[in-house]
Amino acid sequence: MKIAAPAGKLQVVNAESENPALPEVLEEISKSKKTRLMAISIHSCGNLSHHGIRSLLLNPSVHAIAIVGCCYNLMTERLGPPTYKLPLLRPNLRAINASGQESTMCDPHGFPMSEKVSTYNGDGVRLNITARMMAVQAPLNWTEKESDSFFTRHFYRALLQRVFLDFGVVKKLTPNQEPGERSNNLESTEPVIIGSLRKGCYGSFKSYLRGALEKLANDPVRGGKVGEQMKGITDEQIEEYSERFGKLKKELSVTWSLMAFSAGVVESLIVTDRWLWLREQDGVGDAWVEAVFDYGLSPRNLVVVGIKK
């Protein structure tokens, strides 16, 4: 690894390989009596951005940071247990095939970082998983082919949930409301974790459903129950579901697109929270945010910069 830098400005570490071992780099850097480091992270996932920003104060050798965040959906929540969905839409947060290891506690390393956002209007601002997922979308970069593939996957997953409801795998959930209140007519169903399937499963809804059942069958606790309830479904029935509900794919696509256009708003809130945290610290002399990449090259292009006093 060779870096060209103005003499006297940066300490240059040379190594035979492109990826030198970390101990060798640290040993070389530590030879200097006055170590002045700048922490730089490009596309650091989730809470990793928070740790990189905090290093400005936690590490006496770090005098500046430049952090570009990414994967906001992987951030945890500081102000309470994980909010997977709006309680009004999903009163039961636990998936029927959950592992039992989901966190029920708040995470001090999660969003929001700043006291300003944490105490806004008394209770602070929280972002559930839907909002955080929207923050990573880049609708301006979507192509027709990518969009069709993306929406097809979401349509298949939504339709699978309807099949599960009809075959008794999941039950309807009543919305949370106070006694005596009028019904808001919102309905939801028990969540089921499916996750990613192999690429071939997305060729048709029949392939998707069969692939999902095959994956769920590997669950040693609940796989048998799901398999028993779904064992009677035929290919003809699956095709009938696809034809019956196929027109709703357009509605789902429109809804998802409208949600995705909130990406800039949610990402701006996350980035502003990180900038505010820096501004709140006595040991920080200056802090700002700026775009460093072209949006078409990388939509996660906002760098949070902080300089120690």
Short mmCIF file of N, CA, C and O in Angstrom, two decimals, residues 103-216:
data_model
loop_
_atom_site.label_atom_id
_atom_site.label_comp_id
_atom_site.label_asym_id
_atom_site.label_seq_id
_atom_site.Cartn_x
_atom_site.Cartn_y
_atom_site.Cartn_z
N SER A 103 -34.23 -8.44 20.60
CA SER A 103 -33.99 -7.50 21.69
C SER A 103 -35.28 -6.83 22.13
O SER A 103 -36.11 -6.45 21.31
N THR A 104 -35.46 -6.70 23.43
CA THR A 104 -36.62 -5.99 23.97
C THR A 104 -36.17 -4.74 24.71
O THR A 104 -36.97 -4.09 25.37
N MET A 105 -34.91 -4.42 24.61
CA MET A 105 -34.36 -3.28 25.33
C MET A 105 -33.92 -2.19 24.36
O MET A 105 -33.67 -2.44 23.19
N CYS A 106 -33.84 -0.97 24.90
CA CYS A 106 -33.29 0.11 24.09
C CYS A 106 -31.77 -0.04 24.01
O CYS A 106 -31.16 -0.67 24.86
N ASP A 107 -31.19 0.54 23.00
CA ASP A 107 -29.75 0.42 22.78
C ASP A 107 -29.13 1.81 22.86
O ASP A 107 -29.42 2.66 22.02
N PRO A 108 -28.27 2.08 23.84
CA PRO A 108 -27.68 3.41 23.97
C PRO A 108 -26.82 3.81 22.78
O PRO A 108 -26.50 4.99 22.62
N HIS A 109 -26.45 2.85 21.92
CA HIS A 109 -25.62 3.17 20.76
C HIS A 109 -26.46 3.48 19.51
O HIS A 109 -25.91 3.77 18.46
N GLY A 110 -27.79 3.40 19.63
CA GLY A 110 -28.64 3.54 18.47
C GLY A 110 -29.09 4.96 18.19
O GLY A 110 -28.57 5.93 18.74
N PHE A 111 -30.08 5.08 17.30
CA PHE A 111 -30.65 6.37 16.92
C PHE A 111 -31.72 6.76 17.92
O PHE A 111 -32.51 5.91 18.35
N PRO A 112 -31.78 8.05 18.28
CA PRO A 112 -30.93 9.17 17.86
C PRO A 112 -29.72 9.35 18.76
O PRO A 112 -29.73 8.94 19.92
N MET A 113 -28.68 9.99 18.23
CA MET A 113 -27.49 10.28 19.01
C MET A 113 -27.67 11.55 19.85
O MET A 113 -27.29 11.59 21.02
N SER A 114 -28.19 12.59 19.24
CA SER A 114 -28.20 13.91 19.86
C SER A 114 -29.30 14.04 20.90
O SER A 114 -30.35 13.40 20.82
N GLU A 115 -29.06 14.90 21.89
CA GLU A 115 -30.07 15.20 22.88
C GLU A 115 -31.21 15.99 22.26
O GLU A 115 -32.37 15.87 22.69
N LYS A 116 -30.91 16.80 21.25
CA LYS A 116 -31.93 17.61 20.59
C LYS A 116 -33.02 16.72 20.01
O LYS A 116 -34.21 16.95 20.22
N VAL A 117 -32.62 15.69 19.28
CA VAL A 117 -33.60 14.80 18.66
C VAL A 117 -34.18 13.84 19.68
O VAL A 117 -35.36 13.48 19.60
N SER A 118 -33.38 13.44 20.67
CA SER A 118 -33.84 12.49 21.68
C SER A 118 -34.93 13.07 22.57
O SER A 118 -35.74 12.32 23.14
N THR A 119 -34.94 14.38 22.72
CA THR A 119 -35.90 15.02 23.63
C THR A 119 -36.91 15.89 22.90
O THR A 119 -37.67 16.62 23.54
N TYR A 120 -36.95 15.81 21.58
CA TYR A 120 -37.84 16.66 20.80
C TYR A 120 -39.30 16.41 21.20
O TYR A 120 -39.76 15.27 21.24
N ASN A 121 -39.99 17.48 21.53
CA ASN A 121 -41.40 17.39 21.97
C ASN A 121 -41.57 16.48 23.18
O ASN A 121 -42.62 15.88 23.38
N GLY A 122 -40.54 16.35 23.96
CA GLY A 122 -40.62 15.57 25.19
C GLY A 122 -40.22 14.12 25.04
O GLY A 122 -39.40 13.60 25.80
N ASP A 123 -40.79 13.42 24.07
CA ASP A 123 -40.53 11.98 23.91
C ASP A 123 -39.44 11.67 22.91
O ASP A 123 -39.00 10.52 22.81
N GLY A 124 -38.99 12.67 22.16
CA GLY A 124 -37.97 12.42 21.16
C GLY A 124 -38.54 11.86 19.87
O GLY A 124 -39.73 11.55 19.76
N VAL A 125 -37.68 11.71 18.87
CA VAL A 125 -38.07 11.21 17.55
C VAL A 125 -37.55 9.78 17.40
O VAL A 125 -36.37 9.52 17.62
N ARG A 126 -38.45 8.88 17.01
CA ARG A 126 -38.06 7.50 16.77
C ARG A 126 -38.34 7.13 15.32
O ARG A 126 -39.25 7.68 14.69
N LEU A 127 -37.52 6.22 14.79
CA LEU A 127 -37.70 5.73 13.42
C LEU A 127 -37.87 4.22 13.47
O LEU A 127 -36.95 3.50 13.88
N ASN A 128 -39.04 3.72 13.06
CA ASN A 128 -39.22 2.27 13.05
C ASN A 128 -38.51 1.68 11.83
O ASN A 128 -37.93 2.38 11.02
N ILE A 129 -38.58 0.35 11.72
CA ILE A 129 -37.82 -0.31 10.67
C ILE A 129 -38.30 0.09 9.28
O ILE A 129 -37.51 0.17 8.34
N THR A 130 -39.58 0.41 9.14
CA THR A 130 -40.08 0.84 7.83
C THR A 130 -39.44 2.17 7.43
O THR A 130 -38.99 2.34 6.30
N ALA A 131 -39.39 3.11 8.37
CA ALA A 131 -38.78 4.41 8.07
C ALA A 131 -37.29 4.26 7.77
O ALA A 131 -36.77 4.87 6.84
N ARG A 132 -36.61 3.44 8.56
CA ARG A 132 -35.17 3.26 8.34
C ARG A 132 -34.91 2.56 7.01
O ARG A 132 -33.93 2.83 6.32
N MET A 133 -35.80 1.64 6.64
CA MET A 133 -35.66 0.98 5.34
C MET A 133 -35.88 1.96 4.20
O MET A 133 -35.21 1.91 3.16
N MET A 134 -36.82 2.88 4.38
CA MET A 134 -37.06 3.88 3.36
C MET A 134 -35.84 4.78 3.17
O MET A 134 -35.55 5.24 2.06
N ALA A 135 -35.11 5.04 4.25
CA ALA A 135 -33.96 5.95 4.19
C ALA A 135 -32.86 5.43 3.28
O ALA A 135 -32.05 6.21 2.77
N VAL A 136 -32.82 4.13 3.04
CA VAL A 136 -31.75 3.58 2.19
C VAL A 136 -32.19 3.44 0.74
O VAL A 136 -31.40 3.00 -0.11
N GLN A 137 -33.42 3.80 0.44
CA GLN A 137 -33.88 3.71 -0.95
C GLN A 137 -33.28 4.84 -1.79
O GLN A 137 -32.93 5.90 -1.27
N ALA A 138 -33.18 4.59 -3.08
CA ALA A 138 -32.66 5.60 -4.02
C ALA A 138 -33.53 5.60 -5.26
O ALA A 138 -33.10 5.17 -6.34
N PRO A 139 -34.77 6.08 -5.15
CA PRO A 139 -35.71 5.99 -6.27
C PRO A 139 -35.24 6.70 -7.53
O PRO A 139 -35.62 6.30 -8.63
N LEU A 140 -34.42 7.73 -7.39
CA LEU A 140 -33.94 8.44 -8.57
C LEU A 140 -32.97 7.60 -9.39
O LEU A 140 -32.69 7.91 -10.55
N ASN A 141 -32.44 6.54 -8.78
CA ASN A 141 -31.51 5.65 -9.49
C ASN A 141 -32.17 4.38 -9.99
O ASN A 141 -31.52 3.54 -10.61
N TRP A 142 -33.45 4.20 -9.71
CA TRP A 142 -34.13 2.98 -10.13
C TRP A 142 -34.26 2.91 -11.65
O TRP A 142 -34.57 3.91 -12.30
N THR A 143 -34.03 1.74 -12.19
CA THR A 143 -34.29 1.50 -13.61
C THR A 143 -35.58 0.69 -13.72
O THR A 143 -36.08 0.14 -12.74
N GLU A 144 -36.12 0.62 -14.93
CA GLU A 144 -37.38 -0.12 -15.12
C GLU A 144 -37.21 -1.59 -14.77
O GLU A 144 -38.06 -2.19 -14.11
N LYS A 145 -36.09 -2.19 -15.18
CA LYS A 145 -35.86 -3.60 -14.90
C LYS A 145 -35.69 -3.85 -13.41
O LYS A 145 -36.27 -4.79 -12.85
N GLU A 146 -34.90 -3.01 -12.75
CA GLU A 146 -34.68 -3.18 -11.31
C GLU A 146 -35.97 -2.97 -10.53
O GLU A 146 -36.25 -3.68 -9.57
N SER A 147 -36.76 -1.99 -10.96
CA SER A 147 -38.02 -1.70 -10.27
C SER A 147 -38.98 -2.88 -10.39
O SER A 147 -39.62 -3.26 -9.41
N ASP A 148 -39.09 -3.46 -11.58
CA ASP A 148 -40.00 -4.58 -11.77
C ASP A 148 -39.60 -5.76 -10.90
O ASP A 148 -40.45 -6.41 -10.27
N SER A 149 -38.30 -6.05 -10.83
CA SER A 149 -37.82 -7.15 -9.99
C SER A 149 -38.09 -6.87 -8.52
O SER A 149 -38.54 -7.75 -7.77
N PHE A 150 -37.83 -5.65 -8.11
CA PHE A 150 -38.03 -5.25 -6.72
C PHE A 150 -39.49 -5.38 -6.31
O PHE A 150 -39.83 -5.96 -5.27
N PHE A 151 -40.39 -4.84 -7.13
CA PHE A 151 -41.81 -4.86 -6.79
C PHE A 151 -42.40 -6.25 -6.90
O PHE A 151 -43.32 -6.60 -6.17
N THR A 152 -41.86 -7.06 -7.80
CA THR A 152 -42.33 -8.45 -7.91
C THR A 152 -42.04 -9.20 -6.62
O THR A 152 -42.89 -9.96 -6.12
N ARG A 153 -40.87 -9.01 -6.06
CA ARG A 153 -40.52 -9.68 -4.80
C ARG A 153 -41.47 -9.27 -3.68
O ARG A 153 -41.93 -10.11 -2.90
N HIS A 154 -41.75 -7.98 -3.60
CA HIS A 154 -42.64 -7.51 -2.54
C HIS A 154 -44.08 -8.00 -2.76
O HIS A 154 -44.79 -8.30 -1.80
N PHE A 155 -44.50 -8.07 -4.03
CA PHE A 155 -45.84 -8.57 -4.33
C PHE A 155 -45.95 -10.04 -3.93
O PHE A 155 -46.94 -10.46 -3.32
N TYR A 156 -44.96 -10.84 -4.29
CA TYR A 156 -44.99 -12.26 -3.92
C TYR A 156 -45.05 -12.43 -2.41
O TYR A 156 -45.78 -13.29 -1.89
N ARG A 157 -44.29 -11.60 -1.69
CA ARG A 157 -44.30 -11.74 -0.23
C ARG A 157 -45.66 -11.36 0.36
O ARG A 157 -46.15 -12.02 1.28
N ALA A 158 -46.27 -10.31 -0.17
CA ALA A 158 -47.58 -9.90 0.31
C ALA A 158 -48.64 -10.96 -0.01
O ALA A 158 -49.50 -11.28 0.82
N LEU A 159 -48.56 -11.52 -1.21
CA LEU A 159 -49.52 -12.54 -1.60
C LEU A 159 -49.34 -13.81 -0.78
O LEU A 159 -50.32 -14.49 -0.44
N LEU A 160 -48.11 -14.14 -0.45
CA LEU A 160 -47.85 -15.31 0.40
C LEU A 160 -48.53 -15.14 1.76
O LEU A 160 -49.09 -16.10 2.31
N GLN A 161 -48.51 -13.93 2.28
CA GLN A 161 -49.16 -13.68 3.56
C GLN A 161 -50.67 -13.93 3.47
O GLN A 161 -51.28 -14.45 4.41
N ARG A 162 -51.27 -13.56 2.34
CA ARG A 162 -52.70 -13.83 2.14
C ARG A 162 -52.96 -15.33 2.09
O ARG A 162 -53.95 -15.84 2.67
N VAL A 163 -52.10 -16.07 1.43
CA VAL A 163 -52.25 -17.53 1.37
C VAL A 163 -52.14 -18.11 2.78
O VAL A 163 -52.93 -18.98 3.18
N PHE A 164 -51.17 -17.64 3.55
CA PHE A 164 -51.00 -18.12 4.92
C PHE A 164 -52.25 -17.85 5.75
O PHE A 164 -52.65 -18.67 6.58
N LEU A 165 -52.86 -16.70 5.54
CA LEU A 165 -54.08 -16.37 6.28
C LEU A 165 -55.21 -17.33 5.91
O LEU A 165 -55.90 -17.86 6.79
N ASP A 166 -55.39 -17.57 4.62
CA ASP A 166 -56.47 -18.45 4.17
C ASP A 166 -56.28 -19.89 4.62
O ASP A 166 -57.26 -20.61 4.85
N PHE A 167 -55.04 -20.32 4.76
CA PHE A 167 -54.77 -21.71 5.14
C PHE A 167 -54.52 -21.87 6.65
O PHE A 167 -54.16 -22.95 7.10
N GLY A 168 -54.72 -20.81 7.41
CA GLY A 168 -54.65 -20.91 8.86
C GLY A 168 -53.26 -20.88 9.45
O GLY A 168 -53.08 -21.18 10.65
N VAL A 169 -52.25 -20.53 8.65
CA VAL A 169 -50.89 -20.43 9.20
C VAL A 169 -50.79 -19.22 10.13
O VAL A 169 -50.12 -19.26 11.15
N VAL A 170 -51.45 -18.12 9.76
CA VAL A 170 -51.47 -16.92 10.58
C VAL A 170 -52.92 -16.52 10.83
O VAL A 170 -53.84 -16.98 10.14
N LYS A 171 -53.12 -15.66 11.81
CA LYS A 171 -54.45 -15.17 12.14
C LYS A 171 -54.50 -13.65 11.97
O LYS A 171 -53.47 -12.98 12.00
N LYS A 172 -55.70 -13.12 11.80
CA LYS A 172 -55.88 -11.68 11.76
C LYS A 172 -55.66 -11.10 13.15
O LYS A 172 -55.95 -11.74 14.16
N LEU A 173 -55.15 -9.89 13.18
CA LEU A 173 -54.93 -9.19 14.44
C LEU A 173 -55.84 -7.97 14.49
O LEU A 173 -56.01 -7.27 13.49
N THR A 174 -56.42 -7.74 15.63
CA THR A 174 -57.26 -6.56 15.79
C THR A 174 -56.39 -5.37 16.14
O THR A 174 -55.43 -5.49 16.90
N PRO A 175 -56.71 -4.19 15.62
CA PRO A 175 -55.89 -3.01 15.89
C PRO A 175 -55.99 -2.57 17.33
O PRO A 175 -56.99 -2.79 18.00
N ASN A 176 -54.89 -1.95 17.82
CA ASN A 176 -54.90 -1.40 19.18
C ASN A 176 -55.80 -0.18 19.22
O ASN A 176 -55.64 0.74 18.42
N GLN A 177 -56.72 -0.17 20.13
CA GLN A 177 -57.57 1.00 20.30
C GLN A 177 -58.15 0.99 21.71
O GLN A 177 -58.27 -0.07 22.34
N GLU A 178 -58.47 2.15 22.22
CA GLU A 178 -59.00 2.27 23.56
C GLU A 178 -60.44 1.76 23.61
O GLU A 178 -61.17 1.84 22.62
N PRO A 179 -60.87 1.21 24.77
CA PRO A 179 -62.25 0.73 24.89
C PRO A 179 -63.24 1.85 24.57
O PRO A 179 -63.10 2.98 25.02
N GLY A 180 -64.23 1.51 23.78
CA GLY A 180 -65.24 2.50 23.43
C GLY A 180 -64.94 3.28 22.18
O GLY A 180 -65.82 3.97 21.65
N GLU A 181 -63.72 3.22 21.69
CA GLU A 181 -63.38 3.95 20.48
C GLU A 181 -63.97 3.26 19.25
O GLU A 181 -64.13 2.05 19.22
N ARG A 182 -64.25 4.07 18.23
CA ARG A 182 -64.73 3.51 16.98
C ARG A 182 -63.61 2.74 16.28
O ARG A 182 -62.45 3.11 16.35
N SER A 183 -63.98 1.69 15.61
CA SER A 183 -62.98 0.91 14.88
C SER A 183 -62.43 1.73 13.72
O SER A 183 -63.15 2.47 13.05
N ASN A 184 -61.12 1.63 13.50
CA ASN A 184 -60.51 2.33 12.37
C ASN A 184 -60.43 1.43 11.14
O ASN A 184 -59.88 1.82 10.11
N ASN A 185 -60.96 0.21 11.27
CA ASN A 185 -61.04 -0.74 10.16
C ASN A 185 -59.68 -1.16 9.62
O ASN A 185 -59.58 -1.68 8.51
N LEU A 186 -58.61 -0.88 10.37
CA LEU A 186 -57.29 -1.34 9.96
C LEU A 186 -57.09 -2.78 10.41
O LEU A 186 -57.41 -3.14 11.54
N GLU A 187 -56.57 -3.60 9.52
CA GLU A 187 -56.34 -5.00 9.85
C GLU A 187 -54.90 -5.37 9.55
O GLU A 187 -54.26 -4.79 8.68
N SER A 188 -54.42 -6.36 10.27
CA SER A 188 -53.09 -6.89 10.00
C SER A 188 -53.11 -8.37 10.32
O SER A 188 -54.11 -8.90 10.82
N THR A 189 -52.01 -9.04 10.04
CA THR A 189 -51.90 -10.46 10.33
C THR A 189 -50.62 -10.73 11.11
O THR A 189 -49.72 -9.90 11.15
N GLU A 190 -50.56 -11.89 11.71
CA GLU A 190 -49.35 -12.26 12.44
C GLU A 190 -48.15 -12.28 11.49
O GLU A 190 -48.24 -12.84 10.39
N PRO A 191 -47.05 -11.69 11.89
CA PRO A 191 -45.88 -11.67 11.00
C PRO A 191 -45.20 -13.03 10.91
O PRO A 191 -45.23 -13.82 11.86
N VAL A 192 -44.59 -13.29 9.78
CA VAL A 192 -43.80 -14.50 9.55
C VAL A 192 -42.48 -14.07 8.93
O VAL A 192 -42.47 -13.28 7.99
N ILE A 193 -41.39 -14.58 9.44
CA ILE A 193 -40.08 -14.26 8.88
C ILE A 193 -39.76 -15.24 7.75
O ILE A 193 -39.71 -16.46 7.96
N ILE A 194 -39.56 -14.69 6.55
CA ILE A 194 -39.18 -15.52 5.40
C ILE A 194 -37.72 -15.29 5.04
O ILE A 194 -36.94 -16.22 4.89
N GLY A 195 -37.32 -14.02 4.88
CA GLY A 195 -35.95 -13.72 4.50
C GLY A 195 -35.72 -13.95 3.02
O GLY A 195 -36.65 -14.08 2.22
N SER A 196 -34.46 -14.05 2.64
CA SER A 196 -34.10 -14.20 1.22
C SER A 196 -34.26 -15.64 0.77
O SER A 196 -34.03 -16.58 1.53
N LEU A 197 -34.64 -15.80 -0.48
CA LEU A 197 -34.72 -17.11 -1.11
C LEU A 197 -33.76 -17.14 -2.30
O LEU A 197 -33.29 -16.09 -2.75
N ARG A 198 -33.47 -18.33 -2.79
CA ARG A 198 -32.56 -18.42 -3.94
C ARG A 198 -33.19 -17.74 -5.15
O ARG A 198 -34.41 -17.63 -5.27
N LYS A 199 -32.37 -17.28 -6.05
CA LYS A 199 -32.81 -16.47 -7.18
C LYS A 199 -33.90 -17.14 -8.00
O LYS A 199 -34.85 -16.49 -8.47
N GLY A 200 -33.83 -18.44 -8.18
CA GLY A 200 -34.80 -19.15 -9.00
C GLY A 200 -36.21 -19.12 -8.45
O GLY A 200 -37.17 -19.38 -9.18
N CYS A 201 -36.35 -18.78 -7.17
CA CYS A 201 -37.67 -18.76 -6.55
C CYS A 201 -38.52 -17.56 -6.98
O CYS A 201 -39.72 -17.54 -6.72
N TYR A 202 -37.89 -16.58 -7.61
CA TYR A 202 -38.61 -15.37 -7.97
C TYR A 202 -39.10 -15.37 -9.42
O TYR A 202 -39.60 -14.36 -9.91
N GLY A 203 -39.01 -16.51 -10.08
CA GLY A 203 -39.47 -16.60 -11.46
C GLY A 203 -40.97 -16.60 -11.59
O GLY A 203 -41.53 -16.14 -12.59
N SER A 204 -41.67 -17.12 -10.58
CA SER A 204 -43.13 -17.15 -10.57
C SER A 204 -43.59 -17.25 -9.12
O SER A 204 -42.80 -17.60 -8.23
N PHE A 205 -44.86 -16.96 -8.90
CA PHE A 205 -45.37 -17.05 -7.52
C PHE A 205 -45.36 -18.50 -7.04
O PHE A 205 -45.13 -18.76 -5.86
N LYS A 206 -45.61 -19.43 -7.95
CA LYS A 206 -45.56 -20.84 -7.56
C LYS A 206 -44.17 -21.21 -7.04
O LYS A 206 -44.03 -21.85 -5.99
N SER A 207 -43.14 -20.78 -7.76
CA SER A 207 -41.76 -21.07 -7.33
C SER A 207 -41.46 -20.39 -6.00
O SER A 207 -40.80 -20.96 -5.13
N TYR A 208 -41.98 -19.16 -5.84
CA TYR A 208 -41.73 -18.43 -4.60
C TYR A 208 -42.39 -19.13 -3.42
O TYR A 208 -41.76 -19.32 -2.37
N LEU A 209 -43.66 -19.51 -3.58
CA LEU A 209 -44.35 -20.16 -2.47
C LEU A 209 -43.69 -21.49 -2.12
O LEU A 209 -43.49 -21.79 -0.94
N ARG A 210 -43.36 -22.27 -3.11
CA ARG A 210 -42.72 -23.56 -2.82
C ARG A 210 -41.36 -23.36 -2.15
O ARG A 210 -40.99 -24.09 -1.23
N GLY A 211 -40.62 -22.35 -2.60
CA GLY A 211 -39.32 -22.07 -1.98
C GLY A 211 -39.47 -21.61 -0.55
O GLY A 211 -38.67 -22.00 0.32
N ALA A 212 -40.48 -20.80 -0.27
CA ALA A 212 -40.71 -20.32 1.09
C ALA A 212 -41.09 -21.47 2.01
O ALA A 212 -40.61 -21.57 3.15
N LEU A 213 -41.95 -22.37 1.53
CA LEU A 213 -42.35 -23.51 2.35
C LEU A 213 -41.16 -24.43 2.61
O LEU A 213 -41.02 -24.99 3.71
N GLU A 214 -40.31 -24.60 1.61
CA GLU A 214 -39.12 -25.43 1.79
C GLU A 214 -38.20 -24.84 2.86
O GLU A 214 -37.65 -25.56 3.70
N LYS A 215 -38.08 -23.52 2.85
CA LYS A 215 -37.24 -22.87 3.85
C LYS A 215 -37.85 -22.97 5.24
O LYS A 215 -37.15 -23.25 6.22
N LEU A 216 -39.15 -22.73 5.34
CA LEU A 216 -39.82 -22.82 6.64
C LEU A 216 -39.80 -24.24 7.19
O LEU A 216 -39.84 -24.44 8.41
#
